[in-house]
Amino acid sequence: MPPGKVLQPVLKMKVDELFLCWLSESSTQAMLQDCLQRIKMPGRPERGGGDAGQPGPPLAAPAPACKPRGFDGLGVPSPAPASTALPLGATSSARSGPPVRGPRRSAGTRVVQTKEQPPPPAPSQSVPAFYFPRGRPQDSVNVDAVIAKIERTFAQFPHERATLDDMGRVAKACGCPLYWKGPLFCGAGGERTGSVSVHKFVAMWRKVLQNCHDDAAKFVHLLMNPGCNYLVQEDFVPFLQDVVNTHPGLAFLKEASEFHSRYITTVIQRIFYTVNRSWSGRITCAELRRSTFLQNVALLEEEADINQLTEYFSYEHFYVIYCKFWELDTDHDLLIDAQDLARHNDHAISTKMIERIFSGAVTRGKKVQKEGKISYADFVWFLISEEDKKTPTSIEYWFRCMDLDGDGALSMYELEYFYEEQCRRLDSMAIEALPFEDCLCQMLDLVKPQNEGPVLPLGGVWLPGSRRPTKHILTPLTREGASKWGPGCLPV
Ligand SMILES: [Ca+2]
Ligand SMILES: [Ca+2]
């Protein structure tokens, strides 16, 4: 090592590794235990000598035991001749630059040098790479062969330039599903110029093949904005506009261009609803990879009836969602307020729940929130959550609505807050409501919370003498419950 050059990262890893090796030796542990005992009880005799009567390295000073992770700890043990030399051997060679500390002089150093041996194989070097944010590289991809095929395809176009109409053949030459043609055109800058030259496309695709090793990474790369590594809602527009323009199942929509953006908005919301489980508004490669979206994109090519693709692209689903919105949006400005939403499904949603939907707990449009209105996009989320309450996003949607204080748990206070209003409404209709306690029992039986703490914080009261206490919990918010059982039964 040149003079003045300090630890290199790799060398540092090795030192770390040897430190751990030294730390795991029984003699080291005996010594550290002894140090610890002496810190706890300063009056203790100087030497423990090891519990099992092992020789153990001498104690240089108790201080290093207080800072076990530091490299200084390596200098401490200054082992007796019989003790292990491995960690110190590495230390002395690794720390040749800086001045050596007092206890590491003389005999200890000499012993180490004579015993110095080739270091053991480094486990860190044999751990294969396991993190592939852009997909696992595949040796089988012959980039030059793919590029040659693309060039042959472009050679068939006038001036070797491809328009969007030609991109289907280019997509096939790239080995991609047909409806990647929009993203491919977009990724090569075709949107701006109306056509793509062979050189520009090949340069773009070569870069994609070199950097992106699976479909998710490629798809994100094609549609994302420069400098990003995720997709926002707008990024899907060129892809979906091309689907609207060219999919046989949407041919009837071609003339009704005013509905293009409505359909596209609906599909984008459905994509984000299902794929963007982090609710971040940004779809990453990892999220896309975990979803079935790209399989559905591939199915677009095989399935002429788009209504069969019920997960994202179904026109019928769009039609139902949009008609529901149209009914509520009486002035057709594509915004609805709380009164509009209250009319949904014959006033089935309670006022308190509607307030929560408009509170921003589950919506994205901050501007419209200020005016007390939600957009069509927000309504899509609402209606999907309302229609199917079994999906992960739907569960999270209603959970966010009910978690009034946003602490990530539903307390009985929160549950009862929503219960009260529905109970009153049932009363006004002369329908006897199920008592809250019974509702709660049913919920607990269904949910079976492993730890009742987060679900029932603070307010839980055990029913005395109950054989199954988790079933019979009342909330002190219920006045009679509180007076009947008293605070002495509080589990917390
Ligand atoms: Ca409106
Ligand atoms: Ca809560």
Short mmCIF file of C-alpha atoms in Angstrom, two decimals, residues 13-275:
data_model
loop_
_atom_site.label_atom_id
_atom_site.label_comp_id
_atom_site.label_asym_id
_atom_site.label_seq_id
_atom_site.Cartn_x
_atom_site.Cartn_y
_atom_site.Cartn_z
CA MET A 13 -14.64 -4.77 4.58
CA LYS A 14 -11.98 -7.35 5.26
CA VAL A 15 -11.04 -5.69 8.53
CA ASP A 16 -14.71 -5.63 9.50
CA GLU A 17 -14.98 -9.28 8.69
CA LEU A 18 -11.90 -10.20 10.71
CA PHE A 19 -13.18 -8.10 13.56
CA LEU A 20 -16.39 -10.12 13.59
CA CYS A 21 -14.36 -13.32 13.43
CA TRP A 22 -12.34 -12.19 16.45
CA LEU A 23 -15.49 -11.11 18.23
CA SER A 24 -17.07 -14.53 17.86
CA GLU A 25 -14.17 -16.36 19.52
CA SER A 26 -15.03 -17.73 22.93
CA SER A 27 -11.93 -16.22 24.55
CA THR A 28 -12.88 -12.77 23.24
CA GLN A 29 -16.38 -13.13 24.55
CA ALA A 30 -15.11 -14.22 27.96
CA MET A 31 -12.90 -11.17 28.06
CA LEU A 32 -15.70 -8.83 27.04
CA GLN A 33 -18.00 -10.35 29.60
CA ASP A 34 -15.38 -9.77 32.20
CA CYS A 35 -15.01 -6.16 31.09
CA LEU A 36 -18.74 -5.70 31.27
CA GLN A 37 -18.90 -7.10 34.76
CA ARG A 38 -16.18 -4.77 35.87
CA ILE A 39 -18.01 -1.79 34.44
CA LYS A 40 -21.15 -2.84 36.27
CA MET A 41 -19.28 -3.53 39.50
CA PRO A 42 -16.16 -1.39 39.64
CA GLY A 43 -15.04 -3.03 42.87
CA ARG A 44 -14.68 -6.43 41.22
CA PRO A 45 -11.24 -8.10 41.14
CA GLU A 46 -9.07 -7.16 38.16
CA ARG A 47 -9.19 -10.50 36.33
CA GLY A 48 -12.09 -12.85 35.79
CA GLY A 49 -9.83 -15.35 34.12
CA GLY A 50 -12.72 -16.68 32.05
CA ASP A 51 -15.67 -18.55 33.42
CA ALA A 52 -14.54 -21.87 32.05
CA GLY A 53 -11.03 -21.44 33.24
CA GLN A 54 -9.73 -20.53 29.80
CA PRO A 55 -6.55 -18.49 29.66
CA GLY A 56 -8.23 -15.61 27.86
CA PRO A 57 -6.46 -12.55 26.57
CA PRO A 58 -5.30 -9.96 29.04
CA LEU A 59 -7.47 -6.98 29.70
CA ALA A 60 -5.86 -3.89 28.42
CA ALA A 61 -8.46 -1.42 29.54
CA PRO A 62 -12.20 -1.60 30.14
CA ALA A 63 -12.94 1.28 27.82
CA PRO A 64 -13.06 -0.65 24.52
CA ALA A 65 -15.94 -2.73 25.75
CA CYS A 66 -18.02 0.41 25.72
CA LYS A 67 -17.50 0.93 22.01
CA PRO A 68 -17.60 -2.51 20.48
CA ARG A 69 -17.99 -1.45 16.82
CA GLY A 70 -14.92 0.74 16.57
CA PHE A 71 -11.72 -0.39 15.02
CA ASP A 72 -9.99 0.66 18.18
CA GLY A 73 -11.40 -2.46 19.77
CA LEU A 74 -9.04 -4.48 17.61
CA GLY A 75 -6.09 -2.98 19.30
CA VAL A 76 -7.27 -3.83 22.76
CA PRO A 77 -6.80 -7.53 23.40
CA SER A 78 -3.04 -7.61 22.96
CA PRO A 79 -3.25 -11.35 23.27
CA ALA A 80 -1.14 -13.62 25.35
CA PRO A 81 1.05 -15.91 23.27
CA ALA A 82 -1.43 -18.76 23.45
CA SER A 83 -4.35 -16.75 22.28
CA THR A 84 -5.60 -16.26 18.76
CA ALA A 85 -3.56 -14.20 16.39
CA LEU A 86 -5.95 -13.90 13.47
CA PRO A 87 -7.67 -10.59 14.10
CA LEU A 88 -4.57 -8.81 15.22
CA GLY A 89 -2.64 -10.08 12.25
CA ALA A 90 -5.07 -8.39 9.98
CA THR A 91 -5.08 -5.32 12.11
CA SER A 92 -1.39 -4.84 12.18
CA SER A 93 -1.09 -5.15 8.43
CA ALA A 94 -4.14 -3.04 7.74
CA ARG A 95 -3.14 -0.26 10.07
CA SER A 96 0.44 0.07 9.03
CA GLY A 97 -0.02 3.79 8.32
CA PRO A 98 -1.38 5.28 11.53
CA PRO A 99 0.67 5.20 14.73
CA VAL A 100 0.25 2.04 16.77
CA ARG A 101 -1.35 2.32 20.17
CA GLY A 102 0.51 1.54 23.36
CA PRO A 103 -0.75 -1.93 24.28
CA ARG A 104 0.02 -3.34 20.83
CA ARG A 105 3.76 -3.10 21.11
CA SER A 106 6.49 -5.69 21.39
CA ALA A 107 5.68 -9.36 21.90
CA GLY A 108 2.11 -9.17 20.74
CA THR A 109 3.10 -7.64 17.44
CA ARG A 110 5.93 -10.09 16.93
CA VAL A 111 3.71 -13.09 17.53
CA VAL A 112 1.25 -11.76 15.08
CA GLN A 113 3.81 -11.26 12.39
CA THR A 114 5.25 -14.74 12.70
CA LYS A 115 1.82 -16.27 12.59
CA GLU A 116 0.60 -14.23 9.66
CA GLN A 117 -0.97 -16.48 7.07
CA PRO A 118 -2.98 -16.05 3.92
CA PRO A 119 -6.35 -14.66 4.95
CA PRO A 120 -9.28 -17.06 4.90
CA PRO A 121 -11.63 -16.89 1.90
CA ALA A 122 -13.85 -13.88 2.20
CA PRO A 123 -17.51 -14.88 2.51
CA SER A 124 -18.53 -11.48 1.22
CA GLN A 125 -16.93 -12.24 -2.12
CA SER A 126 -18.88 -15.44 -2.64
CA VAL A 127 -22.32 -13.89 -2.04
CA PRO A 128 -23.89 -13.52 -5.47
CA ALA A 129 -25.60 -10.28 -6.39
CA PHE A 130 -29.25 -10.39 -5.43
CA TYR A 131 -30.58 -6.89 -6.03
CA PHE A 132 -31.59 -6.13 -9.59
CA PRO A 133 -33.74 -3.00 -9.70
CA ARG A 134 -33.74 -3.12 -13.49
CA GLY A 135 -34.24 -6.84 -13.81
CA ARG A 136 -31.80 -9.73 -13.69
CA PRO A 137 -29.29 -9.55 -16.57
CA GLN A 138 -29.65 -12.39 -19.03
CA ASP A 139 -26.72 -13.77 -20.93
CA SER A 140 -28.93 -15.17 -23.65
CA VAL A 141 -29.81 -11.76 -25.13
CA ASN A 142 -27.92 -11.23 -28.36
CA VAL A 143 -28.12 -7.46 -28.69
CA ASP A 144 -26.47 -7.33 -32.12
CA ALA A 145 -28.88 -9.89 -33.55
CA VAL A 146 -31.86 -7.94 -32.25
CA ILE A 147 -30.49 -4.69 -33.64
CA ALA A 148 -29.86 -6.31 -37.03
CA LYS A 149 -33.47 -7.49 -37.12
CA ILE A 150 -34.71 -3.98 -36.28
CA GLU A 151 -32.54 -2.50 -39.04
CA ARG A 152 -33.95 -4.95 -41.56
CA THR A 153 -37.47 -3.92 -40.50
CA PHE A 154 -36.68 -0.21 -40.84
CA ALA A 155 -35.18 -0.85 -44.27
CA GLN A 156 -38.71 -1.57 -45.51
CA PHE A 157 -39.94 1.92 -44.58
CA PRO A 158 -39.48 5.02 -46.77
CA HIS A 159 -36.23 6.80 -45.85
CA GLU A 160 -35.82 4.20 -43.10
CA ARG A 161 -38.17 6.19 -40.92
CA ALA A 162 -41.07 4.62 -39.04
CA THR A 163 -44.35 6.31 -38.25
CA LEU A 164 -46.59 5.24 -35.41
CA ASP A 165 -48.49 3.04 -37.86
CA ASP A 166 -45.27 1.17 -38.62
CA MET A 167 -44.35 0.66 -34.99
CA GLY A 168 -46.27 -2.59 -34.67
CA ARG A 169 -43.74 -4.29 -36.95
CA VAL A 170 -40.87 -2.64 -35.09
CA ALA A 171 -42.31 -3.84 -31.77
CA LYS A 172 -42.37 -7.37 -33.12
CA ALA A 173 -38.77 -7.03 -34.34
CA CYS A 174 -37.87 -5.96 -30.79
CA GLY A 175 -39.58 -9.05 -29.45
CA CYS A 176 -42.21 -6.99 -27.63
CA PRO A 177 -45.99 -7.40 -27.46
CA LEU A 178 -47.81 -5.45 -30.17
CA TYR A 179 -49.20 -2.70 -27.94
CA TRP A 180 -45.74 -1.71 -26.82
CA LYS A 181 -45.67 0.16 -30.15
CA GLY A 182 -46.92 3.36 -28.52
CA PRO A 183 -44.32 3.35 -25.75
CA LEU A 184 -41.58 2.41 -28.24
CA PHE A 185 -42.53 5.29 -30.52
CA CYS A 186 -42.70 7.62 -27.55
CA GLY A 187 -39.40 6.39 -26.08
CA ALA A 188 -37.60 7.13 -29.36
CA GLY A 189 -38.97 10.67 -29.47
CA GLY A 190 -41.45 9.96 -32.26
CA GLU A 191 -44.19 12.04 -30.65
CA ARG A 192 -42.34 15.25 -31.33
CA THR A 193 -41.32 14.57 -34.93
CA GLY A 194 -44.07 12.25 -36.15
CA SER A 195 -41.61 9.58 -37.21
CA VAL A 196 -38.46 7.88 -35.98
CA SER A 197 -35.24 7.30 -37.88
CA VAL A 198 -33.53 3.93 -37.75
CA HIS A 199 -30.47 5.44 -36.09
CA LYS A 200 -32.40 7.10 -33.34
CA PHE A 201 -34.46 4.04 -32.66
CA VAL A 202 -31.50 1.67 -32.64
CA ALA A 203 -29.57 3.93 -30.29
CA MET A 204 -32.55 4.09 -27.98
CA TRP A 205 -33.23 0.35 -28.01
CA ARG A 206 -29.59 -0.58 -27.59
CA LYS A 207 -29.51 1.56 -24.47
CA VAL A 208 -32.67 -0.09 -23.18
CA LEU A 209 -31.27 -3.58 -23.77
CA GLN A 210 -28.05 -2.70 -22.00
CA ASN A 211 -29.70 -1.12 -18.98
CA CYS A 212 -33.05 -2.79 -18.59
CA HIS A 213 -33.20 -6.54 -18.23
CA ASP A 214 -36.87 -7.31 -17.87
CA ASP A 215 -40.18 -6.10 -19.28
CA ALA A 216 -41.07 -3.95 -16.27
CA ALA A 217 -37.79 -2.03 -16.43
CA LYS A 218 -38.09 -1.61 -20.23
CA PHE A 219 -41.68 -0.39 -20.06
CA VAL A 220 -40.89 2.16 -17.37
CA HIS A 221 -37.81 3.31 -19.27
CA LEU A 222 -39.80 3.88 -22.48
CA LEU A 223 -42.53 6.00 -20.91
CA MET A 224 -40.84 7.78 -18.02
CA ASN A 225 -39.71 11.35 -18.06
CA PRO A 226 -35.94 11.82 -18.37
CA GLY A 227 -34.25 11.61 -15.01
CA CYS A 228 -37.07 9.70 -13.36
CA ASN A 229 -37.23 6.01 -12.59
CA TYR A 230 -40.98 5.81 -12.16
CA LEU A 231 -44.19 6.50 -14.07
CA VAL A 232 -46.74 9.15 -13.17
CA GLN A 233 -50.29 9.19 -14.45
CA GLU A 234 -49.62 11.38 -17.50
CA ASP A 235 -46.90 9.02 -18.70
CA PHE A 236 -49.54 6.44 -19.62
CA VAL A 237 -51.43 8.77 -21.95
CA PRO A 238 -49.47 8.11 -25.19
CA PHE A 239 -49.69 4.36 -24.64
CA LEU A 240 -53.44 4.44 -23.96
CA GLN A 241 -54.18 6.91 -26.74
CA ASP A 242 -52.59 4.45 -29.14
CA VAL A 243 -54.70 1.61 -27.71
CA VAL A 244 -57.84 3.73 -28.19
CA ASN A 245 -56.81 4.57 -31.75
CA THR A 246 -55.91 1.09 -32.90
CA HIS A 247 -57.50 -1.65 -30.78
CA PRO A 248 -60.28 -3.38 -32.74
CA GLY A 249 -62.40 -3.63 -29.58
CA LEU A 250 -62.49 0.16 -29.35
CA ALA A 251 -63.07 0.91 -33.03
CA PHE A 252 -66.54 2.33 -32.26
CA LEU A 253 -64.92 4.88 -29.95
CA LYS A 254 -62.72 6.26 -32.69
CA GLU A 255 -65.24 8.85 -33.84
CA ALA A 256 -66.29 9.90 -30.34
CA SER A 257 -63.06 11.66 -29.51
CA GLU A 258 -64.61 13.51 -26.54
CA PHE A 259 -64.77 10.18 -24.74
CA HIS A 260 -61.16 9.26 -25.42
CA SER A 261 -59.86 11.23 -22.48
CA ARG A 262 -62.61 9.90 -20.19
CA TYR A 263 -61.77 6.33 -21.09
CA ILE A 264 -58.04 7.00 -20.76
CA THR A 265 -58.56 8.67 -17.36
CA THR A 266 -60.57 5.70 -16.18
CA VAL A 267 -57.96 3.16 -17.27
CA ILE A 268 -55.13 5.21 -15.73
CA GLN A 269 -56.99 5.34 -12.42
CA ARG A 270 -57.56 1.60 -12.56
CA ILE A 271 -53.87 1.03 -13.28
CA PHE A 272 -52.81 3.17 -10.33
CA TYR A 273 -55.53 1.71 -8.14
CA THR A 274 -54.20 -1.80 -8.66
CA VAL A 275 -50.49 -1.35 -9.36
#
